[in-house]
CSV table of C-alpha atoms and ligand atoms in Angstrom, one decimal:
chain,number,residue,atom,x,y,z
N,1,MET,CA,142.5,42.5,144.4
N,2,LYS,CA,139.8,44.8,145.7
N,3,SER,CA,140.8,47.8,147.7
N,4,LEU,CA,138.8,48.4,150.9
N,5,PHE,CA,139.2,51.5,153.0
N,6,ALA,CA,137.2,53.9,155.2
N,7,VAL,CA,137.3,57.7,155.6
N,8,LYS,CA,136.4,59.1,159.0
N,9,GLY,CA,134.9,62.6,159.8
N,10,ASN,CA,131.7,64.5,160.2
N,11,ILE,CA,129.7,63.2,157.3
N,12,ILE,CA,126.9,65.2,155.8
N,13,TYR,CA,124.9,64.6,152.5
N,14,THR,CA,121.4,64.6,151.1
N,15,LYS,CA,119.5,61.5,150.1
N,16,GLU,CA,116.4,63.4,149.3
N,17,LEU,CA,115.5,67.0,148.6
N,18,GLY,CA,115.4,69.3,151.6
N,19,LYS,CA,116.8,66.9,154.2
N,20,PHE,CA,120.4,66.5,155.4
N,21,GLU,CA,121.7,63.1,156.6
N,22,VAL,CA,124.4,63.6,159.3
N,23,CYS,CA,126.7,61.1,160.9
N,24,GLU,CA,129.1,62.8,163.3
N,25,GLN,CA,132.5,61.2,163.6
N,26,GLY,CA,131.3,58.4,161.3
N,27,TYR,CA,132.9,56.2,158.7
N,28,ILE,CA,132.3,55.9,154.9
N,29,VAL,CA,133.4,52.5,153.9
N,30,VAL,CA,134.6,52.3,150.2
N,31,GLU,CA,135.3,49.3,148.1
N,32,ASP,CA,137.2,50.2,144.9
N,33,ASP,CA,135.2,53.1,143.5
N,34,GLU,CA,131.9,52.4,145.3
N,35,ILE,CA,130.5,53.2,148.7
N,36,ILE,CA,129.5,50.2,150.9
N,37,GLY,CA,127.8,52.4,153.5
N,38,VAL,CA,128.0,55.1,156.2
N,39,PHE,CA,128.5,53.8,159.7
N,40,SER,CA,128.7,55.4,163.1
N,41,GLU,CA,131.0,52.5,164.3
N,42,LEU,CA,133.1,50.2,162.2
N,43,GLU,CA,131.6,46.7,162.1
N,44,GLU,CA,133.9,43.8,163.2
N,45,LYS,CA,134.5,42.7,159.6
N,46,TYR,CA,136.0,46.1,158.8
N,47,LYS,CA,138.2,46.4,161.9
N,48,GLU,CA,141.4,45.7,159.9
N,49,ILE,CA,140.9,48.0,156.9
N,50,GLU,CA,142.8,51.2,156.4
N,51,VAL,CA,141.0,54.2,158.0
N,52,ILE,CA,141.9,57.7,156.8
N,53,ASP,CA,141.0,59.9,159.7
N,54,TYR,CA,140.0,63.5,158.8
N,55,GLY,CA,139.5,64.5,162.4
N,56,ASP,CA,136.9,67.2,162.9
N,57,ASN,CA,136.6,68.0,159.2
N,58,LEU,CA,133.4,67.8,157.2
N,59,LEU,CA,133.0,65.1,154.6
N,60,ILE,CA,130.6,66.0,151.8
N,61,PRO,CA,129.9,64.6,148.3
N,62,GLY,CA,131.8,66.3,145.5
N,63,PHE,CA,130.0,69.0,143.6
N,64,VAL,CA,128.5,68.5,140.2
N,65,ASP,CA,128.5,71.4,137.7
N,66,LEU,CA,125.8,70.5,135.1
N,67,HIS,CA,126.5,73.4,132.8
N,68,VAL,CA,129.8,75.2,132.1
N,69,HIS,CA,131.6,76.6,129.0
N,70,ALA,CA,135.4,75.9,129.2
N,71,PRO,CA,136.4,78.3,126.4
N,72,GLN,CA,134.7,81.2,128.1
N,73,TYR,CA,137.0,81.0,131.1
N,74,PRO,CA,139.2,83.9,130.0
N,75,ASN,CA,136.1,86.1,129.9
N,76,ILE,CA,135.0,85.3,133.5
N,77,GLY,CA,133.7,88.5,135.1
N,78,LEU,CA,133.6,90.4,131.8
N,79,GLY,CA,130.6,91.9,129.9
N,80,LEU,CA,128.1,91.0,132.5
N,81,ASP,CA,126.2,94.2,132.2
N,82,LYS,CA,124.9,93.1,128.8
N,83,GLU,CA,122.0,90.8,127.9
N,84,LEU,CA,122.5,87.4,126.4
N,85,MET,CA,122.5,88.1,122.6
N,86,PRO,CA,124.8,91.2,122.7
N,87,TRP,CA,127.0,89.5,125.3
N,88,LEU,CA,127.5,86.5,122.9
N,89,GLU,CA,128.4,88.8,120.0
N,90,THR,CA,130.7,91.2,121.9
N,91,TYR,CA,132.5,88.8,124.2
N,92,THR,CA,131.8,85.2,123.7
N,93,PHE,CA,132.0,84.5,120.0
N,94,PRO,CA,135.4,86.3,119.5
N,95,GLU,CA,136.9,84.5,122.4
N,96,GLU,CA,135.6,81.1,121.3
N,97,SER,CA,137.2,81.6,117.8
N,98,LYS,CA,140.7,81.5,119.4
N,99,TYR,CA,140.4,77.7,120.1
N,100,LYS,CA,141.5,76.8,116.6
N,101,ASP,CA,144.9,77.4,118.1
N,102,ILE,CA,145.6,74.3,120.1
N,103,THR,CA,148.4,75.9,122.1
N,104,TYR,CA,146.0,78.6,123.3
N,105,ALA,CA,143.4,75.9,124.0
N,106,GLU,CA,145.7,73.8,126.1
N,107,LYS,CA,146.8,76.8,128.1
N,108,VAL,CA,143.3,77.9,129.0
N,109,TYR,CA,141.8,74.4,129.3
N,110,SER,CA,144.5,73.1,131.7
N,111,ARG,CA,143.9,76.1,133.9
N,112,PHE,CA,140.1,75.6,133.6
N,113,VAL,CA,140.4,71.9,134.7
N,114,HIS,CA,142.7,72.9,137.5
N,115,ASP,CA,140.3,75.5,138.8
N,116,LEU,CA,137.3,73.1,138.7
N,117,TRP,CA,139.4,70.8,140.9
N,118,LYS,CA,140.3,73.7,143.1
N,119,HIS,CA,136.7,74.6,143.7
N,120,GLY,CA,135.7,71.0,144.5
N,121,THR,CA,133.8,70.2,141.3
N,122,THR,CA,134.4,66.5,140.8
N,123,ARG,CA,132.1,66.1,137.8
N,124,ALA,CA,131.1,68.6,135.1
N,125,VAL,CA,129.1,68.7,131.9
N,126,VAL,CA,131.1,71.0,129.6
N,127,PHE,CA,130.7,72.9,126.3
N,128,GLY,CA,133.9,73.2,124.2
N,129,THR,CA,133.9,75.2,121.0
N,130,ILE,CA,133.4,74.1,117.3
N,131,HIS,CA,137.0,73.1,117.2
N,132,LYS,CA,137.7,69.3,117.1
N,133,GLU,CA,141.3,69.2,118.2
N,134,ALA,CA,140.8,71.6,121.1
N,135,THR,CA,137.8,69.6,122.3
N,136,LYS,CA,139.7,66.4,122.2
N,137,ARG,CA,142.5,68.0,124.2
N,138,LEU,CA,140.0,69.2,126.8
N,139,MET,CA,138.7,65.6,127.2
N,140,ASP,CA,142.3,64.3,127.6
N,141,LEU,CA,143.0,67.0,130.2
N,142,PHE,CA,140.0,65.9,132.3
N,143,ALA,CA,141.0,62.3,132.1
N,144,GLU,CA,144.6,63.2,133.1
N,145,ALA,CA,143.3,65.1,136.0
N,146,GLY,CA,141.1,62.3,137.2
N,147,LEU,CA,137.9,64.3,137.2
N,148,GLY,CA,134.6,63.1,135.7
N,149,ALA,CA,133.1,65.0,132.7
N,150,TYR,CA,130.9,65.0,129.7
N,151,VAL,CA,132.5,67.3,127.1
N,152,GLY,CA,130.9,68.5,123.9
N,153,LYS,CA,132.2,69.8,120.6
N,154,VAL,CA,129.9,72.7,119.9
N,155,ASN,CA,127.9,72.7,116.6
N,156,MET,CA,127.1,76.0,114.9
N,157,ASP,CA,126.3,76.3,111.2
N,158,ARG,CA,124.0,79.3,110.9
N,159,ASN,CA,123.5,82.8,112.4
N,160,SER,CA,127.1,82.8,113.7
N,161,PRO,CA,129.9,85.2,112.8
N,162,GLU,CA,132.0,84.0,109.9
N,163,PHE,CA,135.0,83.1,112.1
N,164,LEU,CA,132.8,80.8,114.2
N,165,CYS,CA,130.5,79.2,111.6
N,166,GLU,CA,130.9,75.6,110.3
N,167,GLU,CA,130.1,74.0,107.1
N,168,THR,CA,127.2,71.6,107.9
N,169,GLN,CA,129.0,68.5,106.7
N,170,ASN,CA,132.2,69.4,108.5
N,171,SER,CA,130.3,69.9,111.7
N,172,ILE,CA,128.7,66.4,111.4
N,173,ASP,CA,131.9,64.7,110.4
N,174,ASP,CA,133.9,66.2,113.3
N,175,THR,CA,131.2,65.3,115.8
N,176,LEU,CA,131.1,61.7,114.6
N,177,GLU,CA,134.9,61.4,114.7
N,178,ILE,CA,135.0,62.5,118.4
N,179,VAL,CA,132.1,60.3,119.3
N,180,LYS,CA,133.8,57.2,117.8
N,181,GLU,CA,137.2,58.0,119.2
N,182,TYR,CA,136.1,59.0,122.7
N,183,LYS,CA,133.0,56.9,123.5
N,184,ASP,CA,135.0,54.2,125.2
N,185,LYS,CA,138.4,55.8,125.6
N,186,TYR,CA,138.0,56.8,129.2
N,187,GLU,CA,135.9,55.6,132.1
N,188,LEU,CA,135.2,59.0,133.6
N,189,VAL,CA,135.2,61.3,130.5
N,190,LYS,CA,132.7,60.9,127.7
N,191,PRO,CA,131.5,62.9,124.7
N,192,ILE,CA,128.1,64.6,124.6
N,193,ILE,CA,126.3,66.0,121.5
N,194,THR,CA,126.2,69.8,121.8
N,195,PRO,CA,124.2,71.8,119.4
N,196,ARG,CA,124.8,75.3,120.8
N,197,PHE,CA,121.2,76.3,120.6
N,198,VAL,CA,118.5,76.4,117.9
N,199,PRO,CA,119.4,79.8,116.5
N,200,SER,CA,122.9,78.5,115.5
N,201,CYS,CA,122.0,75.1,114.1
N,202,THR,CA,120.2,74.4,110.8
N,203,PRO,CA,117.4,71.8,110.8
N,204,GLU,CA,119.7,69.6,108.6
N,205,LEU,CA,122.5,69.7,111.2
N,206,MET,CA,120.1,69.0,114.1
N,207,GLU,CA,118.6,66.0,112.3
N,208,GLU,CA,122.1,64.5,111.7
N,209,LEU,CA,123.1,65.2,115.3
N,210,GLY,CA,119.9,63.4,116.5
N,211,LYS,CA,120.9,60.4,114.4
N,212,ILE,CA,124.4,60.3,115.9
N,213,ALA,CA,123.0,60.5,119.4
N,214,LYS,CA,120.7,57.7,118.8
N,215,GLU,CA,123.0,55.4,116.9
N,216,TYR,CA,125.9,55.7,119.4
N,217,ASN,CA,123.7,56.2,122.4
N,218,VAL,CA,125.4,59.5,123.3
N,219,PRO,CA,123.7,62.1,125.6
N,220,VAL,CA,122.8,65.6,124.5
N,221,GLN,CA,123.2,69.1,125.9
N,222,SER,CA,121.9,72.5,124.8
N,223,HIS,CA,120.3,75.7,125.9
N,224,LEU,CA,116.5,76.3,126.2
N,225,SER,CA,114.2,79.2,126.9
N,226,GLU,CA,117.0,81.2,128.6
N,227,ASN,CA,116.3,84.8,127.7
N,228,PHE,CA,113.6,86.9,126.1
N,229,GLY,CA,115.6,88.0,123.1
N,230,GLU,CA,116.7,84.5,122.4
N,231,ILE,CA,113.2,83.1,122.5
N,232,CYS,CA,111.9,85.9,120.1
N,233,PHE,CA,114.7,84.9,117.6
N,234,VAL,CA,113.8,81.2,117.8
N,235,LYS,CA,110.1,82.2,117.0
N,236,GLU,CA,111.2,84.2,114.0
N,237,LEU,CA,113.3,81.3,112.7
N,238,HIS,CA,110.6,78.6,113.4
N,239,PRO,CA,107.2,80.3,113.2
N,240,ASP,CA,105.4,77.0,112.9
N,241,ALA,CA,107.0,75.3,116.0
N,242,PRO,CA,104.6,75.2,118.9
N,243,PHE,CA,107.4,76.0,121.3
N,244,TYR,CA,111.2,76.2,121.5
N,245,GLY,CA,111.9,72.7,122.9
N,246,SER,CA,109.7,71.1,120.3
N,247,ILE,CA,112.3,71.9,117.7
N,248,TYR,CA,115.0,69.9,119.5
N,249,ASP,CA,112.4,67.1,120.0
N,250,MET,CA,111.6,67.0,116.3
N,251,TYR,CA,115.2,66.0,115.6
N,252,GLY,CA,115.7,63.5,118.4
N,253,LEU,CA,117.6,65.9,120.7
N,254,PHE,CA,115.2,66.1,123.6
N,255,GLY,CA,115.4,63.1,125.9
N,256,ASP,CA,115.6,60.3,123.4
N,257,THR,CA,119.0,59.8,124.9
N,258,PRO,CA,119.9,61.4,128.3
N,259,THR,CA,119.6,65.2,127.8
N,260,ILE,CA,120.4,68.4,129.7
N,261,MET,CA,118.7,71.6,128.8
N,262,ALA,CA,120.4,74.7,130.4
N,263,HIS,CA,118.4,77.5,131.9
N,264,CYS,CA,114.6,76.9,131.2
N,265,VAL,CA,113.8,80.2,132.7
N,266,LEU,CA,110.9,81.1,130.5
N,267,CYS,CA,109.4,77.7,129.5
N,268,SER,CA,105.7,77.5,128.5
N,269,GLU,CA,103.4,75.0,130.1
N,270,ASP,CA,103.6,72.7,127.1
N,271,GLU,CA,107.4,72.9,127.2
N,272,VAL,CA,107.5,71.9,130.8
N,273,ASN,CA,105.1,69.0,130.1
N,274,LEU,CA,107.5,67.7,127.4
N,275,ILE,CA,110.5,68.1,129.7
N,276,ALA,CA,108.7,66.1,132.4
N,277,GLU,CA,107.4,63.5,129.9
N,278,LYS,CA,110.8,62.9,128.3
N,279,GLY,CA,112.9,62.9,131.5
N,280,VAL,CA,115.1,65.9,130.3
N,281,PHE,CA,117.4,67.3,133.0
N,282,ILE,CA,117.4,71.0,133.6
N,283,ALA,CA,120.6,72.8,134.5
N,284,HIS,CA,119.7,75.7,136.7
N,285,ASN,CA,122.2,78.6,136.4
N,286,PRO,CA,121.0,81.4,138.7
N,287,ASN,CA,124.2,83.3,138.7
N,288,SER,CA,124.2,83.6,134.9
N,289,ASN,CA,120.5,84.2,134.8
N,290,CYS,CA,121.0,87.2,137.1
N,291,ASN,CA,124.0,88.6,135.2
N,292,LEU,CA,122.5,88.4,131.7
N,293,ALA,CA,119.1,89.6,132.8
N,294,SER,CA,117.4,86.4,131.9
N,295,GLY,CA,115.1,86.0,135.0
N,296,ILE,CA,114.5,83.4,137.7
N,297,ALA,CA,113.7,79.9,136.7
N,298,PRO,CA,110.6,78.5,138.6
N,299,ILE,CA,112.6,75.7,140.2
N,300,ARG,CA,110.1,74.9,143.0
N,301,ARG,CA,107.4,74.4,140.4
N,302,LEU,CA,109.7,72.3,138.1
N,303,LEU,CA,110.7,70.1,141.0
N,304,ALA,CA,107.0,69.6,141.9
N,305,ARG,CA,106.6,68.1,138.4
N,306,GLY,CA,109.3,65.5,139.2
N,307,ILE,CA,111.8,67.0,136.8
N,308,HIS,CA,115.5,66.2,137.3
N,309,ILE,CA,117.4,69.4,138.2
N,310,GLY,CA,121.0,70.1,138.9
N,311,LEU,CA,123.0,73.3,139.2
N,312,GLY,CA,125.4,74.9,136.8
N,313,SER,CA,128.0,77.6,137.1
N,314,ASP,CA,127.5,78.6,133.5
N,315,VAL,CA,130.8,80.3,133.3
N,316,SER,CA,131.2,82.8,131.9
N,317,GLY,CA,127.6,83.9,131.9
N,318,GLY,CA,128.2,83.0,135.6
N,319,HIS,CA,131.2,84.7,137.2
N,320,THR,CA,132.5,81.9,139.4
N,321,LEU,CA,133.2,78.2,139.1
N,322,SER,CA,132.3,77.7,142.8
N,323,MET,CA,129.3,75.4,143.2
N,324,ALA,CA,129.1,76.5,146.9
N,325,HIS,CA,128.3,79.9,145.4
N,326,ALA,CA,125.8,78.3,143.1
N,327,CYS,CA,124.0,76.8,146.2
N,328,VAL,CA,123.9,80.2,147.8
N,329,ILE,CA,122.5,82.1,144.8
N,330,THR,CA,120.0,79.3,144.2
N,331,SER,CA,118.5,80.0,147.6
N,332,GLN,CA,118.7,83.7,147.2
N,333,VAL,CA,116.8,83.9,143.9
N,334,SER,CA,114.3,81.4,145.2
N,335,ASN,CA,113.5,83.8,148.0
N,336,ILE,CA,112.7,86.5,145.4
N,337,LYS,CA,110.7,84.1,143.4
N,338,TRP,CA,108.6,83.3,146.5
N,339,ILE,CA,107.8,87.0,147.0
N,340,GLN,CA,107.0,87.4,143.3
N,341,SER,CA,104.7,84.4,143.3
N,342,ASP,CA,102.6,85.9,146.1
N,343,ARG,CA,104.3,83.5,148.5
N,344,ILE,CA,103.3,80.3,146.7
N,345,ASP,CA,106.6,78.9,145.4
N,346,LYS,CA,108.2,78.0,148.7
N,347,PRO,CA,111.9,79.2,148.9
N,348,LEU,CA,114.7,76.6,148.4
N,349,SER,CA,116.5,75.8,151.7
N,350,THR,CA,120.2,75.2,152.0
N,351,ALA,CA,119.5,71.4,152.0
N,352,ASP,CA,117.4,71.8,148.8
N,353,ALA,CA,120.2,73.7,147.1
N,354,PHE,CA,122.9,71.4,148.3
N,355,TYR,CA,120.9,68.4,147.0
N,356,LEU,CA,120.7,70.0,143.6
N,357,ALA,CA,124.5,70.7,143.5
N,358,THR,CA,125.3,67.1,144.5
N,359,LYS,CA,122.7,64.3,144.0
N,360,GLY,CA,120.4,66.3,141.7
N,361,GLY,CA,123.0,66.9,139.0
N,362,GLY,CA,124.9,63.7,139.9
N,363,ALA,CA,122.1,61.6,138.7
N,364,PHE,CA,123.1,62.5,135.1
N,365,PHE,CA,126.3,60.5,135.8
N,366,GLY,CA,124.5,57.5,137.4
N,367,LYS,CA,124.9,56.9,141.1
N,368,VAL,CA,126.8,60.1,141.9
N,369,GLY,CA,126.4,62.8,144.4
N,370,SER,CA,125.4,61.0,147.6
N,371,PHE,CA,127.0,58.7,150.2
N,372,GLU,CA,124.3,56.0,149.9
N,373,PRO,CA,125.4,52.4,149.3
N,374,GLY,CA,126.3,51.7,145.7
N,375,TYR,CA,127.2,55.4,144.9
N,376,LYS,CA,130.5,56.3,143.4
N,377,PHE,CA,132.8,57.7,146.1
N,378,ASP,CA,133.2,61.3,145.2
N,379,CYS,CA,134.0,63.3,148.3
N,380,LEU,CA,135.3,66.6,149.5
N,381,VAL,CA,137.1,67.1,152.9
N,382,ILE,CA,136.2,70.5,154.3
N,383,ASP,CA,138.3,72.1,156.9
N,384,ASP,CA,136.3,75.0,158.3
N,385,SER,CA,138.5,75.7,161.3
N,386,CYS,CA,139.6,79.1,160.0
N,387,LEU,CA,136.0,80.4,159.6
N,388,PRO,CA,134.9,82.5,162.6
N,389,HIS,CA,133.1,80.2,165.2
N,390,PHE,CA,132.1,81.9,168.4
N,391,LYS,CA,129.7,79.3,169.6
N,392,PRO,CA,129.2,75.6,169.2
N,393,LEU,CA,127.7,74.8,165.8
N,394,THR,CA,126.0,71.7,164.5
N,395,VAL,CA,127.4,69.9,161.5
N,396,MET,CA,124.5,71.3,159.4
N,397,GLU,CA,125.3,74.9,160.6
N,398,ARG,CA,129.0,74.3,159.8
N,399,LEU,CA,128.2,73.2,156.3
N,400,GLN,CA,125.9,76.2,155.8
N,401,LYS,CA,128.6,78.6,157.1
N,402,TYR,CA,131.1,77.0,154.7
N,403,LEU,CA,128.8,77.3,151.7
N,404,TYR,CA,128.0,81.0,152.5
N,405,THR,CA,131.3,82.3,153.7
N,406,GLY,CA,134.0,79.7,152.9
N,407,ASP,CA,135.9,79.2,149.6
N,408,ASP,CA,138.3,76.8,147.9
N,409,ARG,CA,140.9,77.2,150.6
N,410,ASN,CA,138.6,75.2,152.9
N,411,ILE,CA,138.8,72.1,150.7
N,412,LYS,CA,141.6,69.9,152.0
N,413,ALA,CA,141.1,66.8,149.8
N,414,ARG,CA,139.0,65.6,146.9
N,415,TYR,CA,138.1,62.1,145.9
N,416,VAL,CA,136.6,61.1,142.6
N,417,ASN,CA,135.4,57.5,141.9
N,418,GLY,CA,137.2,56.2,145.0
N,419,LYS,CA,140.5,57.9,144.2
N,420,LEU,CA,142.3,60.8,145.9
N,421,VAL,CA,142.8,63.4,143.2
N,422,ASN,CA,145.9,65.6,143.4
N,423,GLU,CA,146.3,69.0,142.0
N,424,PRO,CA,146.2,68.9,138.2
N,425,LYS,CA,149.1,70.4,136.2
N,426,VAL,CA,148.6,73.8,134.6
N,427,ILE,CA,150.3,74.2,131.1
N,428,ALA,CA,151.8,77.7,130.8
U,1,ZN,ZN1,125.5,78.1,128.5
């Protein structure tokens, strides 16, 4: 039997970039996992269905984090006065080597999944480590929690410290094992091919990963044109490649299956053209880009090219899992970009940033991130009554105030795929 219910409250979401849709004291009618529609009054045929009334609270789509590293969670807030390459060597690689220990992995990963839930991230695209068993456990933990995720076993077989460098064939075999075992295991949690970035993957490995992606129709995620030092290193390794992204493309890792490239701060014109042509998603990580001195991605220009863009927390290059915070810093850095571009690249409004954090990134999961008919019902219930209000505010103003000054304590309930998701267990 199908389940039919409605949630009632002050509904706010974005169908398109830059424009909020608001329905005060409205109803979202949901059938199983999907939204039937948003209504200001319940039609006669829905008069008998269960209505969950959230009173004066805000109802917003769940947040989508398009780029985050689960094993870096213990390092959150550490080493952020370094640039990308030294930060990787000093902090990230030593931490990531610990995940060969499944007990340690379970302890960190259960807390990581819990804290994504806490911050209202209902879907995430996640890097694991090179370790097969820990990555499988991470996928199981997401599924047990009821959150949506793509999770990747990271591939690294060159230019990596000895304690975090794979044999090429092992890297391929482990990836294939996970893809076969997890491709259809869960509805909401899926594997994703995850070459760390060009410097840490041999051409032979990338070629085989491209073949796996194609044969099993698995999506791909990696890093692209993030930081000046990184790009110089890629040029040294591949002097004949016309640009960084062309190397992924050569091996079938650039939009032949759905693909996310994180950062894209310093892409050349040719690189942007290929991203647009091949429908590659960009994960914009402004928090991390500020911390690791990478720069400001030209998001307004990339949007104008029709490129799919979502936001990422990029923990632990970024220092918070909060996607509300990601919205705020997206707007802030776009203001600086506007000044730097002689006021050509128009700043991103709150509605623009909110769109990127919900429907923009949600598109990678299908119909996710909006309350339009046919979308999966992922929803956060926001109680902003404890935030200081000294005058009447519109629903839009209340959302803005929550994004800028609220935190996880304002989130009263979370729905994913039509289901209320309770607090996940943390394994001590
Ligand atoms: Zn990253």
